[in-house]
mmCIF file of C-alpha atoms and ligand atoms in Angstrom:
data_model
loop_
_atom_site.group_PDB
_atom_site.id
_atom_site.type_symbol
_atom_site.label_atom_id
_atom_site.label_comp_id
_atom_site.label_asym_id
_atom_site.label_seq_id
_atom_site.Cartn_x
_atom_site.Cartn_y
_atom_site.Cartn_z
ATOM 1 C CA MET A 1 -29.841 92.382 67.381
ATOM 2 C CA SER A 2 -28.058 91.846 70.696
ATOM 3 C CA SER A 3 -29.768 88.481 71.111
ATOM 4 C CA GLN A 4 -27.727 87.129 68.196
ATOM 5 C CA ASN A 5 -24.402 85.410 68.545
ATOM 6 C CA ILE A 6 -22.015 88.174 67.558
ATOM 7 C CA TYR A 7 -18.278 87.517 67.374
ATOM 8 C CA ILE A 8 -15.963 90.492 66.854
ATOM 9 C CA LEU A 9 -12.188 90.465 66.404
ATOM 10 C CA GLY A 10 -10.385 93.506 67.813
ATOM 11 C CA ILE A 11 -6.856 94.437 66.704
ATOM 12 C CA GLU A 12 -4.633 96.935 68.522
ATOM 13 C CA SER A 13 -1.205 98.072 67.273
ATOM 14 C CA SER A 14 -0.966 101.778 68.137
ATOM 15 C CA CYS A 15 2.266 101.694 70.116
ATOM 16 C CA ASP A 16 4.500 98.816 71.221
ATOM 17 C CA ASP A 17 1.946 96.081 71.989
ATOM 18 C CA THR A 18 0.561 93.845 69.256
ATOM 19 C CA ALA A 19 -2.819 92.666 70.521
ATOM 20 C CA ALA A 20 -5.883 90.753 69.328
ATOM 21 C CA ALA A 21 -9.076 89.839 71.182
ATOM 22 C CA ILE A 22 -12.352 88.100 70.466
ATOM 23 C CA ILE A 23 -15.528 89.370 72.044
ATOM 24 C CA HIS A 24 -18.797 87.432 72.013
ATOM 25 C CA ASN A 25 -21.927 89.463 72.798
ATOM 26 C CA GLY A 26 -19.883 91.813 74.986
ATOM 27 C CA LYS A 27 -17.948 89.110 76.844
ATOM 28 C CA ILE A 28 -14.237 88.514 76.281
ATOM 29 C CA LEU A 29 -13.339 85.061 74.968
ATOM 30 C CA SER A 30 -9.644 85.816 74.430
ATOM 31 C CA ASN A 31 -7.331 88.772 74.932
ATOM 32 C CA VAL A 32 -3.830 88.156 73.564
ATOM 33 C CA ILE A 33 -0.924 90.589 73.813
ATOM 34 C CA ALA A 34 2.622 90.346 72.477
ATOM 35 C CA SER A 35 4.590 93.028 74.325
ATOM 36 C CA GLN A 36 7.755 94.166 72.622
ATOM 37 C CA LYS A 37 10.654 93.725 75.055
ATOM 38 C CA ILE A 38 13.125 95.173 72.551
ATOM 39 C CA HIS A 39 12.366 98.768 73.644
ATOM 40 C CA GLU A 40 13.580 98.203 77.220
ATOM 41 C CA GLU A 41 17.210 98.374 76.053
ATOM 42 C CA TYR A 42 16.565 101.830 74.620
ATOM 43 C CA GLY A 43 14.655 103.260 77.611
ATOM 44 C CA GLY A 44 11.636 104.090 75.443
ATOM 45 C CA VAL A 45 9.675 103.002 72.386
ATOM 46 C CA VAL A 46 11.671 103.067 69.118
ATOM 47 C CA PRO A 47 9.021 103.561 66.379
ATOM 48 C CA GLU A 48 10.954 101.789 63.616
ATOM 49 C CA LEU A 49 11.507 98.690 65.759
ATOM 50 C CA ALA A 50 7.882 98.750 66.920
ATOM 51 C CA SER A 51 6.548 98.606 63.321
ATOM 52 C CA ARG A 52 8.823 95.703 62.486
ATOM 53 C CA ALA A 53 7.828 93.749 65.589
ATOM 54 C CA HIS A 54 4.123 94.334 64.769
ATOM 55 C CA GLN A 55 4.760 92.829 61.327
ATOM 56 C CA GLN A 56 6.224 89.724 62.917
ATOM 57 C CA ASN A 57 3.619 89.399 65.658
ATOM 58 C CA ILE A 58 0.310 90.243 64.038
ATOM 59 C CA VAL A 59 -0.510 86.917 62.380
ATOM 60 C CA PRO A 60 0.486 84.681 65.326
ATOM 61 C CA VAL A 61 -1.333 86.982 67.774
ATOM 62 C CA VAL A 62 -4.571 86.924 65.761
ATOM 63 C CA ASP A 63 -4.290 83.138 65.285
ATOM 64 C CA GLN A 64 -3.839 82.672 69.003
ATOM 65 C CA ALA A 65 -6.814 84.903 69.824
ATOM 66 C CA LEU A 66 -9.032 82.794 67.536
ATOM 67 C CA LYS A 67 -7.677 79.554 68.951
ATOM 68 C CA LYS A 68 -8.120 80.622 72.581
ATOM 69 C CA ALA A 69 -11.679 81.756 71.814
ATOM 70 C CA GLY A 70 -12.369 78.368 70.252
ATOM 71 C CA ILE A 71 -13.676 79.806 66.968
ATOM 72 C CA THR A 72 -12.514 80.004 63.369
ATOM 73 C CA LYS A 73 -12.144 83.194 61.360
ATOM 74 C CA ASP A 74 -15.233 82.284 59.322
ATOM 75 C CA GLN A 75 -17.373 82.808 62.432
ATOM 76 C CA LEU A 76 -16.372 86.482 62.760
ATOM 77 C CA HIS A 77 -19.086 89.086 62.173
ATOM 78 C CA ALA A 78 -16.743 92.088 61.939
ATOM 79 C CA ILE A 79 -13.118 93.201 62.272
ATOM 80 C CA ALA A 80 -12.414 96.179 64.541
ATOM 81 C CA PHE A 81 -9.020 97.896 64.567
ATOM 82 C CA THR A 82 -7.272 100.899 66.117
ATOM 83 C CA ARG A 83 -7.202 103.691 63.565
ATOM 84 C CA GLY A 84 -5.384 106.143 65.876
ATOM 85 C CA PRO A 85 -4.021 108.004 67.714
ATOM 86 C CA GLY A 86 -0.571 106.419 67.924
ATOM 87 C CA LEU A 87 2.663 105.838 66.031
ATOM 88 C CA MET A 88 1.979 105.912 62.289
ATOM 89 C CA GLY A 89 4.212 102.936 61.414
ATOM 90 C CA SER A 90 2.604 100.849 64.144
ATOM 91 C CA LEU A 91 -0.951 101.844 63.236
ATOM 92 C CA LEU A 92 -0.352 100.998 59.567
ATOM 93 C CA VAL A 93 0.369 97.360 60.383
ATOM 94 C CA GLY A 94 -2.890 96.784 62.296
ATOM 95 C CA THR A 95 -4.925 98.890 59.884
ATOM 96 C CA SER A 96 -3.671 97.139 56.746
ATOM 97 C CA PHE A 97 -4.056 93.720 58.303
ATOM 98 C CA ALA A 98 -7.625 94.455 59.487
ATOM 99 C CA LYS A 99 -8.606 95.795 56.057
ATOM 100 C CA SER A 100 -7.258 92.744 54.254
ATOM 101 C CA LEU A 101 -8.903 90.319 56.643
ATOM 102 C CA ALA A 102 -12.292 92.053 56.469
ATOM 103 C CA TYR A 103 -11.974 92.139 52.675
ATOM 104 C CA GLY A 104 -11.050 88.477 52.482
ATOM 105 C CA LEU A 105 -13.845 87.371 54.818
ATOM 106 C CA ASN A 106 -16.316 89.834 53.322
ATOM 107 C CA VAL A 107 -17.393 91.157 56.739
ATOM 108 C CA PRO A 108 -17.767 94.743 57.997
ATOM 109 C CA LEU A 109 -14.650 96.720 58.925
ATOM 110 C CA ILE A 110 -14.917 98.955 62.002
ATOM 111 C CA ASP A 111 -12.409 101.673 62.892
ATOM 112 C CA VAL A 112 -11.834 102.483 66.561
ATOM 113 C CA ASN A 113 -10.351 105.489 68.323
ATOM 114 C CA HIS A 114 -7.796 104.203 70.853
ATOM 115 C CA MET A 115 -8.693 106.865 73.448
ATOM 116 C CA GLN A 116 -12.416 106.122 73.201
ATOM 117 C CA ALA A 117 -11.538 102.456 73.619
ATOM 118 C CA HIS A 118 -9.663 103.066 76.895
ATOM 119 C CA ILE A 119 -12.901 104.609 78.173
ATOM 120 C CA LEU A 120 -15.353 102.093 76.712
ATOM 121 C CA ALA A 121 -13.276 99.197 78.135
ATOM 122 C CA HIS A 122 -15.553 99.716 81.138
ATOM 123 C CA PHE A 123 -18.418 98.231 79.098
ATOM 124 C CA ILE A 124 -16.818 94.812 78.689
ATOM 125 C CA ASP A 125 -19.031 92.278 80.486
ATOM 126 C CA GLU A 126 -16.965 91.089 83.449
ATOM 127 C CA GLU A 127 -18.156 89.453 86.611
ATOM 128 C CA GLY A 128 -17.575 91.680 89.629
ATOM 129 C CA PHE A 129 -17.221 94.873 87.562
ATOM 130 C CA ASN A 130 -20.031 97.411 87.335
ATOM 131 C CA LYS A 131 -20.502 99.479 84.213
ATOM 132 C CA PRO A 132 -20.659 103.247 84.604
ATOM 133 C CA THR A 133 -23.957 104.966 83.834
ATOM 134 C CA PHE A 134 -24.096 108.110 81.708
ATOM 135 C CA PRO A 135 -22.990 110.803 82.143
ATOM 136 C CA PHE A 136 -19.625 110.042 83.744
ATOM 137 C CA LEU A 137 -16.137 111.503 83.780
ATOM 138 C CA ALA A 138 -13.277 109.385 82.452
ATOM 139 C CA MET A 139 -9.666 110.137 83.202
ATOM 140 C CA THR A 140 -7.344 108.342 80.775
ATOM 141 C CA ILE A 141 -3.816 108.178 82.125
ATOM 142 C CA SER A 142 -1.052 106.357 80.276
ATOM 143 C CA GLY A 143 2.398 106.700 78.755
ATOM 144 C CA GLY A 144 0.955 108.523 75.762
ATOM 145 C CA HIS A 145 -2.074 110.380 77.090
ATOM 146 C CA THR A 146 -3.593 112.270 79.990
ATOM 147 C CA GLN A 147 -7.160 113.430 79.481
ATOM 148 C CA ILE A 148 -10.366 114.094 81.371
ATOM 149 C CA VAL A 149 -13.356 113.287 79.191
ATOM 150 C CA GLU A 150 -17.020 114.004 79.809
ATOM 151 C CA VAL A 151 -18.843 110.933 78.532
ATOM 152 C CA LYS A 152 -22.490 111.595 77.723
ATOM 153 C CA ASN A 153 -23.024 108.410 75.766
ATOM 154 C CA TYR A 154 -20.947 105.693 74.085
ATOM 155 C CA PHE A 155 -20.073 107.913 71.160
ATOM 156 C CA ASP A 156 -20.821 111.331 72.591
ATOM 157 C CA MET A 157 -17.676 112.381 74.443
ATOM 158 C CA THR A 158 -15.955 115.710 75.008
ATOM 159 C CA VAL A 159 -12.366 116.184 76.143
ATOM 160 C CA ILE A 160 -12.590 118.794 78.910
ATOM 161 C CA GLY A 161 -8.950 118.686 80.000
ATOM 162 C CA GLU A 162 -5.651 117.287 78.760
ATOM 163 C CA THR A 163 -1.918 117.586 79.145
ATOM 164 C CA ILE A 164 -0.207 120.481 77.441
ATOM 165 C CA ASP A 165 3.151 118.640 77.419
ATOM 166 C CA ASP A 166 4.114 115.202 78.843
ATOM 167 C CA ALA A 167 1.657 112.449 79.702
ATOM 168 C CA VAL A 168 1.498 111.265 83.303
ATOM 169 C CA GLY A 169 3.084 107.900 82.424
ATOM 170 C CA GLU A 170 5.967 109.806 80.855
ATOM 171 C CA ALA A 171 6.374 111.722 84.119
ATOM 172 C CA TYR A 172 6.762 108.352 85.854
ATOM 173 C CA ASP A 173 9.097 106.927 83.221
ATOM 174 C CA LYS A 174 11.301 110.034 82.957
ATOM 175 C CA SER A 175 11.551 110.340 86.737
ATOM 176 C CA GLY A 176 12.554 106.681 86.797
ATOM 177 C CA LYS A 177 15.266 107.326 84.243
ATOM 178 C CA ILE A 178 16.688 110.142 86.408
ATOM 179 C CA LEU A 179 16.730 107.689 89.339
ATOM 180 C CA GLY A 180 18.430 104.985 87.250
ATOM 181 C CA LEU A 181 15.395 102.668 87.166
ATOM 182 C CA GLY A 182 14.495 100.454 84.189
ATOM 183 C CA TYR A 183 11.843 101.260 81.567
ATOM 184 C CA PRO A 184 8.918 101.562 82.029
ATOM 185 C CA ALA A 185 9.505 102.823 85.568
ATOM 186 C CA GLY A 186 5.878 103.399 86.650
ATOM 187 C CA PRO A 187 5.349 99.988 88.272
ATOM 188 C CA GLU A 188 8.647 100.117 90.198
ATOM 189 C CA ILE A 189 8.102 103.672 91.440
ATOM 190 C CA ASP A 190 4.640 102.561 92.571
ATOM 191 C CA LYS A 191 6.062 99.547 94.417
ATOM 192 C CA ARG A 192 8.765 101.560 96.144
ATOM 193 C CA ALA A 193 6.354 104.403 96.920
ATOM 194 C CA GLN A 194 4.379 102.020 99.107
ATOM 195 C CA GLU A 195 7.507 101.500 101.283
ATOM 196 C CA GLY A 196 8.500 105.161 101.506
ATOM 197 C CA ASN A 197 7.449 108.429 103.147
ATOM 198 C CA PRO A 198 5.353 110.550 100.739
ATOM 199 C CA LYS A 199 6.140 113.732 102.650
ATOM 200 C CA ALA A 200 9.923 113.214 102.790
ATOM 201 C CA PHE A 201 10.575 115.605 99.890
ATOM 202 C CA LYS A 202 8.353 118.300 98.489
ATOM 203 C CA PHE A 203 7.880 118.994 94.769
ATOM 204 C CA SER A 204 5.674 121.890 93.801
ATOM 205 C CA LYS A 205 2.616 121.264 91.655
ATOM 206 C CA PRO A 206 2.415 123.006 88.270
ATOM 207 C CA LYS A 207 -0.018 125.867 87.921
ATOM 208 C CA VAL A 208 -2.115 125.166 84.848
ATOM 209 C CA ASP A 209 -5.398 126.890 84.171
ATOM 210 C CA GLY A 210 -8.679 125.027 83.958
ATOM 211 C CA LEU A 211 -8.688 121.267 83.644
ATOM 212 C CA ASN A 212 -5.442 120.947 81.687
ATOM 213 C CA PHE A 213 -2.329 119.217 83.011
ATOM 214 C CA SER A 214 1.404 119.818 82.739
ATOM 215 C CA PHE A 215 4.110 117.376 83.797
ATOM 216 C CA SER A 216 7.285 118.626 82.136
ATOM 217 C CA GLY A 217 8.053 121.133 84.928
ATOM 218 C CA LEU A 218 7.826 118.385 87.526
ATOM 219 C CA LYS A 219 10.322 116.265 85.599
ATOM 220 C CA THR A 220 12.795 119.190 85.489
ATOM 221 C CA ALA A 221 12.254 119.919 89.200
ATOM 222 C CA ILE A 222 13.032 116.278 90.015
ATOM 223 C CA LEU A 223 16.136 116.344 87.809
ATOM 224 C CA TYR A 224 17.550 119.472 89.493
ATOM 225 C CA PHE A 225 16.655 118.159 92.943
ATOM 226 C CA ILE A 226 18.475 114.862 92.333
ATOM 227 C CA GLN A 227 21.516 116.584 90.788
ATOM 228 C CA ARG A 228 21.785 118.881 93.813
ATOM 229 C CA GLU A 229 21.410 116.105 96.374
ATOM 230 C CA VAL A 230 23.818 113.739 94.611
ATOM 231 C CA LYS A 231 26.444 116.490 94.527
ATOM 232 C CA ALA A 232 26.213 116.753 98.322
ATOM 233 C CA ASN A 233 25.938 112.986 98.867
ATOM 234 C CA PRO A 234 26.845 110.591 96.034
ATOM 235 C CA ASN A 235 24.797 107.834 97.722
ATOM 236 C CA PHE A 236 21.676 109.991 98.005
ATOM 237 C CA ILE A 237 19.602 107.962 95.524
ATOM 238 C CA GLU A 238 20.390 104.542 97.032
ATOM 239 C CA GLU A 239 19.831 105.824 100.560
ATOM 240 C CA ASN A 240 16.526 107.570 99.824
ATOM 241 C CA LEU A 241 15.035 105.776 96.835
ATOM 242 C CA ASN A 242 11.766 104.663 98.465
ATOM 243 C CA ASP A 243 11.168 108.101 99.986
ATOM 244 C CA VAL A 244 11.927 109.839 96.666
ATOM 245 C CA CYS A 245 9.524 107.491 94.849
ATOM 246 C CA ALA A 246 6.828 108.023 97.485
ATOM 247 C CA SER A 247 7.224 111.804 97.254
ATOM 248 C CA ILE A 248 7.042 111.779 93.434
ATOM 249 C CA GLN A 249 3.960 109.556 93.523
ATOM 250 C CA TYR A 250 2.317 111.752 96.173
ATOM 251 C CA THR A 251 2.844 114.826 93.983
ATOM 252 C CA ILE A 252 1.555 113.163 90.793
ATOM 253 C CA ILE A 253 -1.550 111.697 92.453
ATOM 254 C CA GLY A 254 -2.214 115.092 94.038
ATOM 255 C CA ILE A 255 -2.154 116.736 90.601
ATOM 256 C CA LEU A 256 -4.553 114.147 89.119
ATOM 257 C CA ILE A 257 -7.015 114.249 92.019
ATOM 258 C CA ASP A 258 -7.052 118.074 92.146
ATOM 259 C CA LYS A 259 -8.124 118.203 88.500
ATOM 260 C CA LEU A 260 -10.708 115.457 88.943
ATOM 261 C CA LYS A 261 -12.206 117.328 91.883
ATOM 262 C CA GLN A 262 -12.341 120.473 89.786
ATOM 263 C CA ALA A 263 -13.908 118.615 86.828
ATOM 264 C CA SER A 264 -16.514 117.011 89.062
ATOM 265 C CA LYS A 265 -17.392 120.355 90.602
ATOM 266 C CA GLN A 266 -17.572 122.079 87.224
ATOM 267 C CA THR A 267 -19.795 119.448 85.570
ATOM 268 C CA GLY A 268 -21.736 118.272 88.630
ATOM 269 C CA ILE A 269 -20.845 114.678 87.650
ATOM 270 C CA LYS A 270 -19.828 112.360 90.490
ATOM 271 C CA GLN A 271 -19.363 109.161 88.519
ATOM 272 C CA ILE A 272 -15.661 108.784 87.808
ATOM 273 C CA ALA A 273 -13.889 106.155 85.717
ATOM 274 C CA ILE A 274 -10.180 105.754 84.988
ATOM 275 C CA GLY A 275 -8.321 103.929 82.233
ATOM 276 C CA GLY A 276 -4.854 103.558 80.693
ATOM 277 C CA GLY A 277 -1.644 102.030 82.064
ATOM 278 C CA VAL A 278 -1.309 104.396 85.022
ATOM 279 C CA SER A 279 -4.729 103.322 86.341
ATOM 280 C CA ALA A 280 -2.884 100.228 87.607
ATOM 281 C CA ASN A 281 -1.232 102.562 90.134
ATOM 282 C CA SER A 282 -1.970 101.798 93.789
ATOM 283 C CA GLY A 283 -1.919 105.490 94.746
ATOM 284 C CA ILE A 284 -4.576 106.583 92.244
ATOM 285 C CA ARG A 285 -6.745 103.568 93.125
ATOM 286 C CA LYS A 286 -6.610 104.446 96.803
ATOM 287 C CA ALA A 287 -7.228 108.147 96.151
ATOM 288 C CA LEU A 288 -10.339 107.294 94.110
ATOM 289 C CA LYS A 289 -11.680 105.058 96.878
ATOM 290 C CA ASP A 290 -11.090 107.901 99.354
ATOM 291 C CA GLY A 291 -12.991 110.188 96.974
ATOM 292 C CA GLU A 292 -16.063 107.962 97.387
ATOM 293 C CA GLN A 293 -16.104 108.803 101.100
ATOM 294 C CA LYS A 294 -14.920 112.391 100.851
ATOM 295 C CA PHE A 295 -16.794 113.671 97.809
ATOM 296 C CA GLY A 296 -19.599 111.171 97.304
ATOM 297 C CA TRP A 297 -18.043 109.824 94.085
ATOM 298 C CA THR A 298 -18.865 106.478 92.526
ATOM 299 C CA THR A 299 -15.657 105.233 90.948
ATOM 300 C CA TYR A 300 -14.822 102.641 88.301
ATOM 301 C CA VAL A 301 -11.438 101.026 87.824
ATOM 302 C CA PRO A 302 -11.137 98.497 84.980
ATOM 303 C CA LYS A 303 -9.894 94.954 85.404
ATOM 304 C CA PHE A 304 -6.088 95.016 85.262
ATOM 305 C CA GLU A 305 -5.797 93.393 81.802
ATOM 306 C CA PHE A 306 -7.979 96.134 80.304
ATOM 307 C CA THR A 307 -6.020 99.064 81.784
ATOM 308 C CA THR A 308 -2.848 98.894 79.693
ATOM 309 C CA ASP A 309 -3.034 98.751 75.895
ATOM 310 C CA ASN A 310 -5.070 95.712 74.851
ATOM 311 C CA ALA A 311 -7.376 94.587 72.061
ATOM 312 C CA GLY A 312 -10.308 93.680 74.332
ATOM 313 C CA MET A 313 -11.107 97.385 74.504
ATOM 314 C CA ILE A 314 -10.971 97.644 70.704
ATOM 315 C CA ALA A 315 -13.258 94.630 70.323
ATOM 316 C CA ILE A 316 -15.895 96.037 72.727
ATOM 317 C CA VAL A 317 -16.034 99.303 70.774
ATOM 318 C CA GLY A 318 -16.317 97.216 67.594
ATOM 319 C CA TYR A 319 -19.231 95.349 69.147
ATOM 320 C CA LEU A 320 -21.017 98.529 70.271
ATOM 321 C CA LYS A 321 -20.589 100.068 66.805
ATOM 322 C CA TYR A 322 -21.668 96.839 65.106
ATOM 323 C CA LEU A 323 -24.922 96.885 67.107
ATOM 324 C CA GLU A 324 -25.552 100.358 65.697
ATOM 325 C CA GLY A 325 -25.072 99.039 62.172
ATOM 326 C CA TYR A 326 -21.851 101.006 61.716
ATOM 327 C CA SER A 327 -18.992 100.101 59.379
ATOM 328 C CA VAL A 328 -16.271 101.987 57.520
ATOM 329 C CA GLU A 329 -15.150 101.929 53.887
ATOM 330 C CA GLN A 330 -12.045 100.015 52.776
ATOM 331 C CA SER A 331 -10.505 103.379 51.844
ATOM 332 C CA VAL A 332 -10.079 104.277 55.555
ATOM 333 C CA THR A 333 -6.531 105.251 56.570
ATOM 334 C CA ALA A 334 -4.657 105.215 59.879
ATOM 335 C CA SER A 335 -4.519 108.565 61.659
ATOM 336 C CA ALA A 336 -1.665 109.289 64.098
ATOM 337 C CA ARG A 337 -3.381 112.308 65.654
ATOM 338 C CA LEU A 338 -6.983 111.126 65.646
ATOM 339 C CA LYS A 339 -9.095 113.121 68.136
ATOM 340 C CA ILE A 340 -11.940 111.844 70.305
HETATM 341 O O1 KG4 B 401 -1.587 102.308 78.572
HETATM 342 P P1 KG4 B 401 -0.156 101.914 78.515
HETATM 343 O O2 KG4 B 401 0.182 100.448 78.638
HETATM 344 O O3 KG4 B 401 0.498 102.355 77.175
HETATM 345 C C1 KG4 B 401 0.347 103.621 76.645
HETATM 346 O O4 KG4 B 401 -0.638 103.847 75.886
HETATM 347 O O5 KG4 B 401 1.211 104.456 76.983
HETATM 348 O O6 KG4 B 401 0.611 102.720 79.652
HETATM 349 C C2 KG4 B 401 1.976 102.557 79.924
HETATM 350 C C3 KG4 B 401 2.372 103.535 81.024
HETATM 351 C C4 KG4 B 401 3.881 103.590 81.275
HETATM 352 O O7 KG4 B 401 4.270 104.948 81.308
HETATM 353 C C5 KG4 B 401 4.056 102.947 82.656
HETATM 354 O O8 KG4 B 401 5.138 103.439 83.378
HETATM 355 C C6 KG4 B 401 2.738 103.296 83.305
HETATM 356 O O9 KG4 B 401 1.770 103.165 82.280
HETATM 357 N N1 KG4 B 401 2.388 102.420 84.427
HETATM 358 C C7 KG4 B 401 2.334 102.840 85.713
HETATM 359 C C8 KG4 B 401 1.992 101.705 86.489
HETATM 360 N N2 KG4 B 401 1.849 100.634 85.646
HETATM 361 C C9 KG4 B 401 2.090 101.106 84.387
HETATM 362 N N3 KG4 B 401 2.542 104.053 86.243
HETATM 363 C C10 KG4 B 401 2.411 104.159 87.575
HETATM 364 N N4 KG4 B 401 2.090 103.133 88.390
HETATM 365 C C11 KG4 B 401 1.874 101.892 87.898
HETATM 366 N N5 KG4 B 401 1.562 100.897 88.717
HETATM 367 ZN ZN1 ZN B 402 -3.230 103.480 75.410
#
């Protein structure tokens, strides 16, 4: 079947990005994202505003994806969409749109788990990017999730560790808020961290059993630390911002790498992939590269445009499922807490 000319439309609307992509036999033809700037003013995603913006964006975004791919909707073989996990109001927009379009075009409808998609983004055909071989470990790190997944095959995955409170991206964003940085703060903390001393300030790592993570204690520790220092010196933040960012980043990367090392040891798997917005981080990228030397790992970091939320990753899962002859009934519903 893979020798045919298969065109799949992927639709992603789980959080605050409205996205559509066309994939042709595993290769991306277009990957369009409308990011919702409105949330910046509020320092976080406002669900009600996100749903409304999805409503406005979905048709133009899909139209643009088709146009950029140089195809018409009649050439589509299937419609893939994010069923969950995510914000219910946001998911409903993409889900309803995908159902109607598949119904209208009379083509198969394919539901996709957003977390599986972050992992399977590694199977998009891209020059210069190797695909992982099974089994491998995938660490998905973003504003909404932090998981370590043992991936035995495309659709045979087990979550072996996850956060018991905040996601790692939230740790970045909440730390940024304490420091007076804009939202989302991850990229700026990363940039400043590269100019600062990672050992300037010490934050203790949380003690969590097994392969699970916890980041809420770190956030509180940073808050108390900053409050104490600012009391003694009102200019503390301005005078030490790069060093504070470097020290926060050093602590967070340390937590992630410790758990990856443990997971690799426990499973005997040395192939390691990352995904999600935080995989854009320079510190985690460097730490993974170091792991190749130190622990004999083979590591996989996706192309930048497939790290943050995007529809290319939804389309590739749609393609892989389509090849297996899979489709879902029109009665399918969005699921905010969908599990892998
Ligand atoms: O995957 P994503 O776009 O959306 C979610 O599903 O959450 O991830 C967004 C998260 C935000 O928390 C943002 O601060 C973080 O990814 N992020 C980073 C970097 N770039 C984005 N965190 C640290 N370093 C970065 N370079
Ligand atoms: Zn995501």
